[in-house]
Amino acid sequence: MRGARSTAAYLITACLGIVFGVSSVPLFASDTAALLAPEARPVAVSPVRGYGPFPLDPKIESRVRFWVDIYAKYHSYEALIIDIKHPQMIFSVVDTREKPGALPSEKRKLTASLHKLAASLEGIQSGKIKRTSLKPAEFHLLERIEKEGMTAEIPALAADPRRLRTQQGLRDTIEDALFASGKYLPRMEALFERFKLPTEIAYLPFVESGFNKKAVSKVGASGIWQFMPYTGKLYLRVDEVVDERNDPMRAAEAAARLMKQNYILLGDWPMAITAYNHGTSGMAQAARDTGTRSIAEIIEKYDGKTFGFASQNFYACFLAALHVVKNSEAYLGVVPRARKLEFDEFVMPDFMVLRDFLTKMEIDETLFRELNPALTEDVYSGEKYMPVGYTVRVPVESSAGFLHRYEAIPAELKFREQKKPEAVAMPGVIKEEAVPRAPASSAPIASDLPTQRKAE
């Protein structure tokens, strides 16, 4: 999720791409026709289309097809050199696994070829320069550009090297995401249905994070829904003890609330989806400046300083990921899904050291971490206590006798307030310790007992 105009966070986020400076080697030699024919690689194809209230505008169909290929055809070790304004214009595909420096070298060769074409373009178009006199690299580059109907862009491409962008393939990472999604996607679809929102929104994590709970961006977005800290605090608990941005289901509910607000304010689902990346106010500004709510026209016309590559391609990425996942067998073959997480929940009535809680409740820490990713490392390390009032998830196999085991935990292991930071010891000063909960002098009242409820 985004605060105003924040960018996508994680390595496998399709919309951002990766500019490689790593070991690489050209997959297609620059002096052959194969360099500029990546579409020759066979891949199962299902015609791209819109889903639910998310239409496919013909003006962005080629853009969506490009992202389908990124998800389904190219692997993470393959770097595509593309035009940043028209990403479907693929100039080269480079294998990054072997020889260092191949990608920068490929870009230099491509830039040189573009300069030669720009200098010769008028003569080629007038017939004064024969196409057969061009070197193979320039000849095949010209053919490729003409095929995309972008011949008029050659001078601009030659003049601005920033137009050349590198985008890595994501086939292997989308396969990993499909597996991980099995834990959460069915519940997320049901959640969006309860909110009376399109269930397709539940597929946004394929774009945002690849369903990686540990995804963190350089600008601070976190979790599979990639909430920024500021926006996360509007809907979730985000502090030193609990960061619900990292809990897939709680963050999904926050995303549902945000998306409903986006739609109410913008009145259009493609706009609302793009606002998840660019911010609601940012998309409202785009609509005002262009006089349209058509995402295709906004991509074409809007020149807002922060409306960059990620925002321009976010809706196309969403449609492409949705299409590949909905037709995953056709594109990727049979990909297994992780088993849906099953758990029970209860509300903590006391502060406790997490390790004491796990030991007394006979719960494995690895499984507990899987179920409770919102608890911070301060809690897992013992720097902070498990907080009162927090809804904790526990394995279903721990349900039998759960309340009895909890009440049997000694009172000295239960506290009435959160652990304070360690103070520096001073001569003659006794360090204050956290106050244990006093033993109950009578039968426990209802508020003292864990409130257990079955996960939905």
Short mmCIF file of C-alpha atoms in Angstrom, two decimals:
data_model
loop_
_atom_site.label_atom_id
_atom_site.label_comp_id
_atom_site.label_asym_id
_atom_site.label_seq_id
_atom_site.Cartn_x
_atom_site.Cartn_y
_atom_site.Cartn_z
CA MET A 1 0.00 0.00 0.00
CA ARG A 2 1.08 3.48 -0.56
CA GLY A 3 1.19 6.72 1.25
CA ALA A 4 0.90 9.66 -1.10
CA ARG A 5 2.85 8.83 -4.22
CA SER A 6 5.04 6.15 -2.63
CA THR A 7 6.77 3.60 -4.84
CA ALA A 8 6.55 -0.16 -4.92
CA ALA A 9 8.78 -1.84 -2.46
CA TYR A 10 10.12 -5.23 -3.09
CA LEU A 11 12.55 -6.82 -5.55
CA ILE A 12 9.87 -8.92 -7.17
CA THR A 13 7.37 -6.05 -7.55
CA ALA A 14 6.70 -6.18 -11.26
CA CYS A 15 5.91 -2.54 -11.82
CA LEU A 16 9.21 -1.21 -10.58
CA GLY A 17 11.62 -3.32 -12.58
CA ILE A 18 15.30 -3.62 -11.68
CA VAL A 19 18.21 -1.75 -13.20
CA PHE A 20 20.96 -4.35 -13.20
CA GLY A 21 24.59 -3.67 -12.57
CA VAL A 22 25.40 -7.31 -11.96
CA SER A 23 27.11 -10.12 -13.78
CA SER A 24 25.35 -10.67 -17.07
CA VAL A 25 25.72 -12.02 -20.56
CA PRO A 26 23.60 -11.34 -23.66
CA LEU A 27 21.00 -14.01 -24.22
CA PHE A 28 20.70 -12.99 -27.87
CA ALA A 29 23.93 -11.90 -29.60
CA SER A 30 23.69 -8.25 -30.63
CA ASP A 31 24.63 -8.98 -34.25
CA THR A 32 21.82 -11.46 -34.86
CA ALA A 33 18.14 -11.17 -35.58
CA ALA A 34 17.39 -13.20 -32.44
CA LEU A 35 18.46 -10.21 -30.33
CA LEU A 36 15.34 -8.38 -31.32
CA ALA A 37 12.96 -11.31 -31.52
CA PRO A 38 12.26 -12.33 -27.89
CA GLU A 39 8.64 -12.98 -28.82
CA ALA A 40 9.85 -16.00 -30.80
CA ARG A 41 10.21 -17.89 -27.53
CA PRO A 42 7.16 -20.17 -27.21
CA VAL A 43 4.76 -19.58 -24.31
CA ALA A 44 1.22 -20.77 -23.66
CA VAL A 45 -1.14 -17.94 -24.53
CA SER A 46 -4.60 -17.04 -23.32
CA PRO A 47 -5.91 -13.76 -24.80
CA VAL A 48 -5.56 -10.92 -22.30
CA ARG A 49 -8.81 -9.40 -21.08
CA GLY A 50 -10.38 -7.46 -18.27
CA TYR A 51 -11.82 -9.06 -15.14
CA GLY A 52 -14.90 -7.99 -13.22
CA PRO A 53 -15.03 -4.19 -12.98
CA PHE A 54 -11.44 -3.92 -14.21
CA PRO A 55 -11.63 -3.39 -17.98
CA LEU A 56 -8.85 -3.75 -20.51
CA ASP A 57 -8.68 -0.55 -22.55
CA PRO A 58 -7.40 -1.38 -26.07
CA LYS A 59 -4.96 1.54 -25.72
CA ILE A 60 -3.03 -0.30 -22.99
CA GLU A 61 -3.45 -3.85 -24.31
CA SER A 62 0.12 -4.04 -25.63
CA ARG A 63 1.37 -2.76 -22.28
CA VAL A 64 -0.60 -5.46 -20.44
CA ARG A 65 0.71 -8.13 -22.83
CA PHE A 66 4.26 -6.98 -22.02
CA TRP A 67 3.67 -7.51 -18.29
CA VAL A 68 2.05 -10.89 -18.97
CA ASP A 69 5.32 -11.88 -20.65
CA ILE A 70 7.32 -10.52 -17.70
CA TYR A 71 5.30 -12.74 -15.36
CA ALA A 72 5.00 -15.80 -17.56
CA LYS A 73 7.83 -15.89 -20.11
CA TYR A 74 10.98 -14.34 -18.64
CA HIS A 75 12.87 -15.48 -15.54
CA SER A 76 14.52 -13.30 -12.90
CA TYR A 77 17.97 -13.84 -14.42
CA GLU A 78 16.76 -12.33 -17.70
CA ALA A 79 17.01 -8.57 -18.05
CA LEU A 80 15.00 -6.84 -20.76
CA ILE A 81 16.13 -3.50 -22.16
CA ILE A 82 12.94 -1.58 -22.92
CA ASP A 83 11.66 1.90 -23.70
CA ILE A 84 10.49 3.47 -20.45
CA LYS A 85 7.61 5.24 -22.21
CA HIS A 86 6.53 2.21 -24.22
CA PRO A 87 7.65 -0.88 -22.27
CA GLN A 88 6.27 -3.23 -24.92
CA MET A 89 9.20 -2.02 -27.07
CA ILE A 90 11.77 -4.68 -26.12
CA PHE A 91 15.18 -3.93 -27.59
CA SER A 92 17.17 -6.78 -26.06
CA VAL A 93 17.06 -9.64 -23.58
CA VAL A 94 20.22 -10.30 -21.56
CA ASP A 95 21.08 -13.37 -19.47
CA THR A 96 22.62 -12.03 -16.24
CA ARG A 97 24.06 -15.31 -14.94
CA GLU A 98 27.48 -15.47 -16.57
CA LYS A 99 29.79 -12.74 -17.89
CA PRO A 100 30.11 -9.53 -15.81
CA GLY A 101 29.33 -6.28 -17.54
CA ALA A 102 27.28 -7.71 -20.39
CA LEU A 103 24.22 -5.59 -19.64
CA PRO A 104 25.97 -2.18 -19.62
CA SER A 105 27.81 -3.26 -22.77
CA GLU A 106 24.52 -4.20 -24.41
CA LYS A 107 23.08 -0.80 -23.54
CA ARG A 108 26.07 0.97 -25.02
CA LYS A 109 25.76 -1.01 -28.28
CA LEU A 110 22.05 -0.28 -28.42
CA THR A 111 22.60 3.43 -27.83
CA ALA A 112 25.21 3.52 -30.61
CA SER A 113 22.82 1.76 -33.00
CA LEU A 114 20.04 4.21 -32.16
CA HIS A 115 22.35 7.16 -32.88
CA LYS A 116 23.29 5.68 -36.26
CA LEU A 117 19.65 5.05 -37.12
CA ALA A 118 18.66 8.58 -36.08
CA ALA A 119 21.40 10.03 -38.29
CA SER A 120 20.34 7.85 -41.23
CA LEU A 121 16.57 7.91 -40.72
CA GLU A 122 15.75 10.66 -43.20
CA GLY A 123 17.87 9.00 -45.90
CA ILE A 124 16.31 5.60 -45.21
CA GLN A 125 12.79 7.00 -45.43
CA SER A 126 13.56 8.91 -48.64
CA GLY A 127 15.23 5.90 -50.21
CA LYS A 128 18.65 7.57 -50.47
CA ILE A 129 20.07 5.05 -48.03
CA LYS A 130 19.30 1.42 -48.76
CA ARG A 131 18.19 -0.63 -45.79
CA THR A 132 20.41 -3.46 -47.02
CA SER A 133 23.43 -1.23 -46.47
CA LEU A 134 22.76 -1.08 -42.74
CA LYS A 135 24.77 -3.25 -40.38
CA PRO A 136 22.82 -6.25 -38.99
CA ALA A 137 22.37 -4.64 -35.55
CA GLU A 138 20.87 -1.45 -37.03
CA PHE A 139 18.83 -3.36 -39.63
CA HIS A 140 17.15 -5.63 -37.06
CA LEU A 141 16.71 -2.76 -34.60
CA LEU A 142 14.91 -0.74 -37.26
CA GLU A 143 12.67 -3.70 -38.10
CA ARG A 144 11.79 -4.16 -34.46
CA ILE A 145 10.94 -0.50 -33.94
CA GLU A 146 8.88 -0.39 -37.14
CA LYS A 147 6.93 -3.44 -36.04
CA GLU A 148 5.84 -1.54 -32.91
CA GLY A 149 4.93 1.52 -35.03
CA MET A 150 7.52 3.63 -33.21
CA THR A 151 9.77 4.80 -36.07
CA ALA A 152 9.07 8.45 -35.23
CA GLU A 153 10.48 7.82 -31.73
CA ILE A 154 13.98 6.95 -32.96
CA PRO A 155 15.41 10.51 -32.70
CA ALA A 156 14.00 10.92 -29.18
CA LEU A 157 15.34 7.53 -28.11
CA ALA A 158 18.78 8.40 -29.45
CA ALA A 159 18.74 11.82 -27.76
CA ASP A 160 17.66 10.62 -24.30
CA PRO A 161 19.50 7.57 -22.92
CA ARG A 162 17.16 7.64 -19.89
CA ARG A 163 14.49 6.20 -22.16
CA LEU A 164 16.31 2.86 -22.00
CA ARG A 165 15.25 0.95 -18.89
CA THR A 166 16.01 -2.53 -17.62
CA GLN A 167 13.22 -4.81 -16.40
CA GLN A 168 13.86 -8.25 -14.99
CA GLY A 169 11.65 -11.24 -15.73
CA LEU A 170 9.45 -12.59 -12.95
CA ARG A 171 8.30 -16.05 -13.98
CA ASP A 172 10.08 -17.85 -11.16
CA THR A 173 9.01 -15.30 -8.57
CA ILE A 174 5.35 -15.44 -9.66
CA GLU A 175 5.52 -19.22 -9.26
CA ASP A 176 6.80 -18.74 -5.70
CA ALA A 177 4.02 -16.22 -5.10
CA LEU A 178 1.40 -18.66 -6.35
CA PHE A 179 2.61 -21.25 -3.86
CA ALA A 180 2.61 -18.78 -0.95
CA SER A 181 -0.80 -17.38 -1.90
CA GLY A 182 -2.44 -20.67 -0.98
CA LYS A 183 -2.06 -19.72 2.69
CA TYR A 184 -4.04 -16.51 2.39
CA LEU A 185 -5.83 -15.95 -0.93
CA PRO A 186 -9.06 -17.86 -0.19
CA ARG A 187 -9.55 -15.91 3.05
CA MET A 188 -8.67 -12.63 1.35
CA GLU A 189 -11.20 -13.18 -1.43
CA ALA A 190 -13.86 -13.90 1.20
CA LEU A 191 -12.85 -10.75 3.09
CA PHE A 192 -13.23 -8.50 0.04
CA GLU A 193 -16.58 -10.12 -0.68
CA ARG A 194 -17.73 -9.29 2.87
CA PHE A 195 -16.69 -5.70 2.25
CA LYS A 196 -18.78 -5.78 -0.94
CA LEU A 197 -15.68 -5.08 -3.01
CA PRO A 198 -14.39 -6.86 -6.13
CA THR A 199 -12.63 -10.05 -5.05
CA GLU A 200 -10.01 -9.41 -7.74
CA ILE A 201 -8.42 -6.84 -5.42
CA ALA A 202 -7.19 -9.77 -3.32
CA TYR A 203 -4.67 -10.41 -6.13
CA LEU A 204 -2.81 -7.11 -5.62
CA PRO A 205 -0.08 -8.76 -3.47
CA PHE A 206 1.10 -10.59 -6.59
CA VAL A 207 2.11 -7.15 -7.86
CA GLU A 208 3.12 -5.54 -4.59
CA SER A 209 5.24 -8.17 -2.92
CA GLY A 210 4.82 -11.61 -4.45
CA PHE A 211 3.07 -12.66 -1.20
CA ASN A 212 6.35 -12.28 0.67
CA LYS A 213 5.55 -11.35 4.29
CA LYS A 214 9.10 -10.06 4.78
CA ALA A 215 8.96 -7.62 1.87
CA VAL A 216 10.27 -4.20 2.92
CA SER A 217 10.96 -1.32 0.57
CA LYS A 218 13.73 1.26 0.71
CA VAL A 219 11.05 3.88 1.46
CA GLY A 220 9.56 1.93 4.36
CA ALA A 221 6.62 0.05 2.84
CA SER A 222 6.20 -3.30 4.59
CA GLY A 223 4.35 -6.61 4.34
CA ILE A 224 2.62 -8.30 1.44
CA TRP A 225 0.26 -5.33 1.03
CA GLN A 226 3.17 -2.86 1.21
CA PHE A 227 1.65 -0.28 3.52
CA MET A 228 3.73 2.80 4.18
CA PRO A 229 4.10 3.64 7.90
CA TYR A 230 1.94 6.79 7.76
CA THR A 231 -0.90 5.21 5.81
CA GLY A 232 -0.65 2.00 7.80
CA LYS A 233 -1.28 3.90 11.03
CA LEU A 234 -4.58 5.16 9.62
CA TYR A 235 -5.92 1.61 9.57
CA LEU A 236 -3.59 -0.59 11.60
CA ARG A 237 -1.55 -0.76 14.76
CA VAL A 238 2.02 0.17 13.91
CA ASP A 239 4.42 0.62 16.82
CA GLU A 240 7.49 -0.95 18.44
CA VAL A 241 5.49 -3.93 19.72
CA VAL A 242 3.00 -4.65 16.94
CA ASP A 243 3.24 -3.85 13.23
CA GLU A 244 0.06 -5.13 11.64
CA ARG A 245 1.30 -4.17 8.19
CA ASN A 246 3.18 -7.47 8.33
CA ASP A 247 0.07 -9.51 9.09
CA PRO A 248 -1.40 -10.53 5.71
CA MET A 249 -5.01 -10.77 6.86
CA ARG A 250 -5.11 -7.67 9.03
CA ALA A 251 -3.37 -5.71 6.31
CA ALA A 252 -5.87 -7.12 3.79
CA GLU A 253 -8.72 -5.65 5.83
CA ALA A 254 -6.91 -2.31 5.89
CA ALA A 255 -6.42 -2.56 2.12
CA ALA A 256 -10.14 -3.21 1.72
CA ARG A 257 -10.97 -0.06 3.68
CA LEU A 258 -8.48 1.97 1.68
CA MET A 259 -9.69 0.65 -1.67
CA LYS A 260 -13.29 1.42 -0.76
CA GLN A 261 -12.24 4.97 0.05
CA ASN A 262 -10.25 5.23 -3.19
CA TYR A 263 -13.27 4.17 -5.21
CA ILE A 264 -15.65 6.52 -3.41
CA LEU A 265 -13.32 9.47 -4.00
CA LEU A 266 -12.26 8.64 -7.57
CA GLY A 267 -15.36 6.87 -8.90
CA ASP A 268 -13.44 4.47 -11.13
CA TRP A 269 -11.82 1.11 -10.36
CA PRO A 270 -8.72 1.45 -12.60
CA MET A 271 -8.13 4.83 -10.97
CA ALA A 272 -8.65 3.33 -7.50
CA ILE A 273 -6.15 0.55 -8.23
CA THR A 274 -3.55 3.03 -9.50
CA ALA A 275 -4.16 5.20 -6.42
CA TYR A 276 -2.94 2.28 -4.32
CA ASN A 277 0.47 3.05 -5.77
CA HIS A 278 0.29 6.76 -6.56
CA GLY A 279 -1.98 8.00 -3.77
CA THR A 280 -5.62 9.12 -3.94
CA SER A 281 -4.74 12.81 -4.10
CA GLY A 282 -2.16 12.09 -6.79
CA MET A 283 -4.72 10.40 -9.02
CA ALA A 284 -7.28 13.13 -8.37
CA GLN A 285 -4.66 15.63 -9.54
CA ALA A 286 -3.99 13.52 -12.63
CA ALA A 287 -7.69 13.50 -13.47
CA ARG A 288 -7.95 17.28 -13.02
CA ASP A 289 -4.87 17.99 -15.14
CA THR A 290 -5.91 15.73 -18.02
CA GLY A 291 -9.66 16.23 -17.81
CA THR A 292 -10.30 12.48 -17.85
CA ARG A 293 -10.61 9.45 -15.59
CA SER A 294 -9.46 7.09 -18.33
CA ILE A 295 -6.31 5.44 -17.04
CA ALA A 296 -5.12 4.88 -20.62
CA GLU A 297 -5.41 8.58 -21.43
CA ILE A 298 -3.81 9.59 -18.14
CA ILE A 299 -0.82 7.34 -18.91
CA GLU A 300 -0.55 8.98 -22.33
CA LYS A 301 -1.09 12.60 -21.30
CA TYR A 302 -0.20 13.14 -17.66
CA ASP A 303 3.30 14.47 -16.98
CA GLY A 304 3.18 14.79 -13.20
CA LYS A 305 6.69 14.71 -11.72
CA THR A 306 5.93 11.77 -9.43
CA PHE A 307 3.80 9.85 -11.93
CA GLY A 308 6.71 7.66 -12.98
CA PHE A 309 7.21 4.21 -14.42
CA ALA A 310 5.69 2.34 -11.45
CA SER A 311 2.51 4.43 -11.34
CA GLN A 312 2.12 4.46 -15.13
CA ASN A 313 2.28 0.67 -15.25
CA PHE A 314 0.56 -0.26 -12.00
CA TYR A 315 -2.88 -0.97 -13.48
CA ALA A 316 -1.36 -2.86 -16.41
CA CYS A 317 0.69 -4.92 -13.95
CA PHE A 318 -2.43 -5.66 -11.93
CA LEU A 319 -4.37 -6.85 -14.98
CA ALA A 320 -1.40 -8.90 -16.19
CA ALA A 321 -0.80 -10.59 -12.82
CA LEU A 322 -4.52 -11.26 -12.47
CA HIS A 323 -4.62 -12.77 -15.95
CA VAL A 324 -1.56 -14.99 -15.44
CA VAL A 325 -2.76 -16.23 -12.04
CA LYS A 326 -6.31 -16.87 -13.25
CA ASN A 327 -4.86 -18.83 -16.18
CA SER A 328 -1.78 -20.16 -14.40
CA GLU A 329 -1.97 -23.66 -15.81
CA ALA A 330 -1.91 -22.34 -19.38
CA TYR A 331 1.04 -20.05 -18.69
CA LEU A 332 3.03 -21.80 -15.98
CA GLY A 333 1.89 -25.39 -15.87
CA VAL A 334 0.73 -26.96 -12.63
CA VAL A 335 2.00 -24.90 -9.68
CA PRO A 336 1.28 -26.29 -6.19
CA ARG A 337 -0.31 -24.07 -3.55
CA ALA A 338 0.59 -23.98 0.13
CA ARG A 339 -2.07 -25.26 2.49
CA LYS A 340 -4.39 -22.62 3.92
CA LEU A 341 -3.34 -21.62 7.43
CA GLU A 342 -5.62 -22.91 10.18
CA PHE A 343 -5.57 -21.38 13.63
CA ASP A 344 -7.54 -20.31 16.68
CA GLU A 345 -7.37 -16.83 18.19
CA PHE A 346 -7.52 -15.44 21.69
CA VAL A 347 -7.02 -12.03 23.28
CA MET A 348 -4.07 -11.63 25.64
CA PRO A 349 -5.27 -10.60 29.13
CA ASP A 350 -1.73 -10.10 30.49
CA PHE A 351 1.68 -8.89 29.40
CA MET A 352 4.07 -11.83 29.10
CA VAL A 353 7.54 -12.73 27.90
CA LEU A 354 6.87 -14.51 24.63
CA ARG A 355 9.28 -17.34 25.37
CA ASP A 356 7.53 -18.02 28.69
CA PHE A 357 4.17 -18.03 26.92
CA LEU A 358 5.33 -20.48 24.25
CA THR A 359 6.97 -22.79 26.78
CA LYS A 360 3.98 -22.92 29.10
CA MET A 361 1.48 -23.23 26.24
CA GLU A 362 3.63 -25.87 24.46
CA ILE A 363 3.69 -24.03 21.13
CA ASP A 364 6.55 -24.22 18.61
CA GLU A 365 8.10 -20.79 18.00
CA THR A 366 8.55 -21.28 14.25
CA LEU A 367 4.87 -22.05 13.79
CA PHE A 368 3.90 -19.24 16.13
CA ARG A 369 5.96 -16.78 14.06
CA GLU A 370 4.19 -17.98 10.92
CA LEU A 371 0.84 -17.26 12.52
CA ASN A 372 1.82 -13.97 14.21
CA PRO A 373 4.02 -11.93 11.85
CA ALA A 374 2.66 -8.65 13.27
CA LEU A 375 4.56 -9.06 16.53
CA THR A 376 7.88 -7.25 16.21
CA GLU A 377 11.38 -8.56 16.80
CA ASP A 378 11.39 -6.63 20.08
CA VAL A 379 8.68 -9.02 21.28
CA TYR A 380 10.31 -12.14 19.87
CA SER A 381 13.68 -11.19 21.38
CA GLY A 382 12.18 -10.44 24.81
CA GLU A 383 12.92 -6.70 24.70
CA LYS A 384 9.17 -6.13 24.96
CA TYR A 385 6.34 -8.23 26.38
CA MET A 386 3.48 -9.71 24.38
CA PRO A 387 0.91 -6.93 24.72
CA VAL A 388 -2.38 -7.02 26.58
CA GLY A 389 -5.42 -6.90 24.31
CA TYR A 390 -3.60 -8.25 21.27
CA THR A 391 -5.38 -11.01 19.38
CA VAL A 392 -2.89 -13.86 19.22
CA ARG A 393 -3.17 -16.74 16.78
CA VAL A 394 -2.33 -20.25 17.98
CA PRO A 395 -2.24 -23.58 16.14
CA VAL A 396 -5.54 -25.45 16.15
CA GLU A 397 -3.81 -28.46 17.68
CA SER A 398 -3.12 -26.32 20.77
CA SER A 399 -6.81 -25.59 21.35
CA ALA A 400 -7.58 -28.55 23.56
CA GLY A 401 -7.14 -27.47 27.19
CA PHE A 402 -5.81 -24.08 26.10
CA LEU A 403 -7.59 -21.98 28.74
CA HIS A 404 -6.67 -24.41 31.48
CA ARG A 405 -2.98 -24.27 30.53
CA TYR A 406 -3.04 -20.49 30.37
CA GLU A 407 -4.60 -20.09 33.81
CA ALA A 408 -2.02 -22.51 35.18
CA ILE A 409 0.82 -20.16 34.22
CA PRO A 410 2.31 -18.74 37.46
CA ALA A 411 1.19 -15.20 38.27
CA GLU A 412 4.80 -14.00 38.49
CA LEU A 413 5.11 -14.59 34.74
CA LYS A 414 2.18 -12.27 34.00
CA PHE A 415 2.53 -8.51 34.16
CA ARG A 416 0.23 -5.49 34.38
CA GLU A 417 2.28 -3.13 32.22
CA GLN A 418 4.62 -3.19 29.27
CA LYS A 419 8.32 -3.75 29.84
CA LYS A 420 10.24 -0.51 30.17
CA PRO A 421 13.56 0.14 28.43
CA GLU A 422 16.59 -1.03 30.36
CA ALA A 423 17.90 1.82 32.51
CA VAL A 424 21.60 2.48 33.11
CA ALA A 425 22.42 1.33 36.65
CA MET A 426 23.44 4.19 38.99
CA PRO A 427 25.20 3.76 42.37
CA GLY A 428 22.68 3.42 45.18
CA VAL A 429 19.72 3.23 42.81
CA ILE A 430 17.55 0.13 42.69
CA LYS A 431 16.36 -0.64 39.15
CA GLU A 432 12.58 -0.72 38.87
CA GLU A 433 11.25 -4.02 37.60
CA ALA A 434 8.00 -4.66 35.76
CA VAL A 435 5.17 -5.34 38.18
CA PRO A 436 3.90 -8.92 38.16
CA ARG A 437 0.17 -9.51 38.22
CA ALA A 438 -0.93 -10.20 41.77
CA PRO A 439 -2.37 -13.67 42.40
CA ALA A 440 -6.16 -13.67 42.20
CA SER A 441 -7.77 -13.74 45.66
CA SER A 442 -11.00 -15.07 44.22
CA ALA A 443 -12.30 -16.72 41.09
CA PRO A 444 -11.03 -14.97 37.92
CA ILE A 445 -13.43 -12.54 36.30
CA ALA A 446 -14.29 -12.74 32.62
CA SER A 447 -11.90 -9.95 31.58
CA ASP A 448 -8.98 -11.90 33.04
CA LEU A 449 -9.58 -14.91 30.84
CA PRO A 450 -8.38 -15.32 27.26
CA THR A 451 -11.28 -14.69 24.89
CA GLN A 452 -11.07 -17.43 22.33
CA ARG A 453 -12.72 -17.24 18.92
CA LYS A 454 -12.39 -19.30 15.80
CA ALA A 455 -10.63 -17.72 12.84
CA GLU A 456 -12.97 -16.90 10.00
#
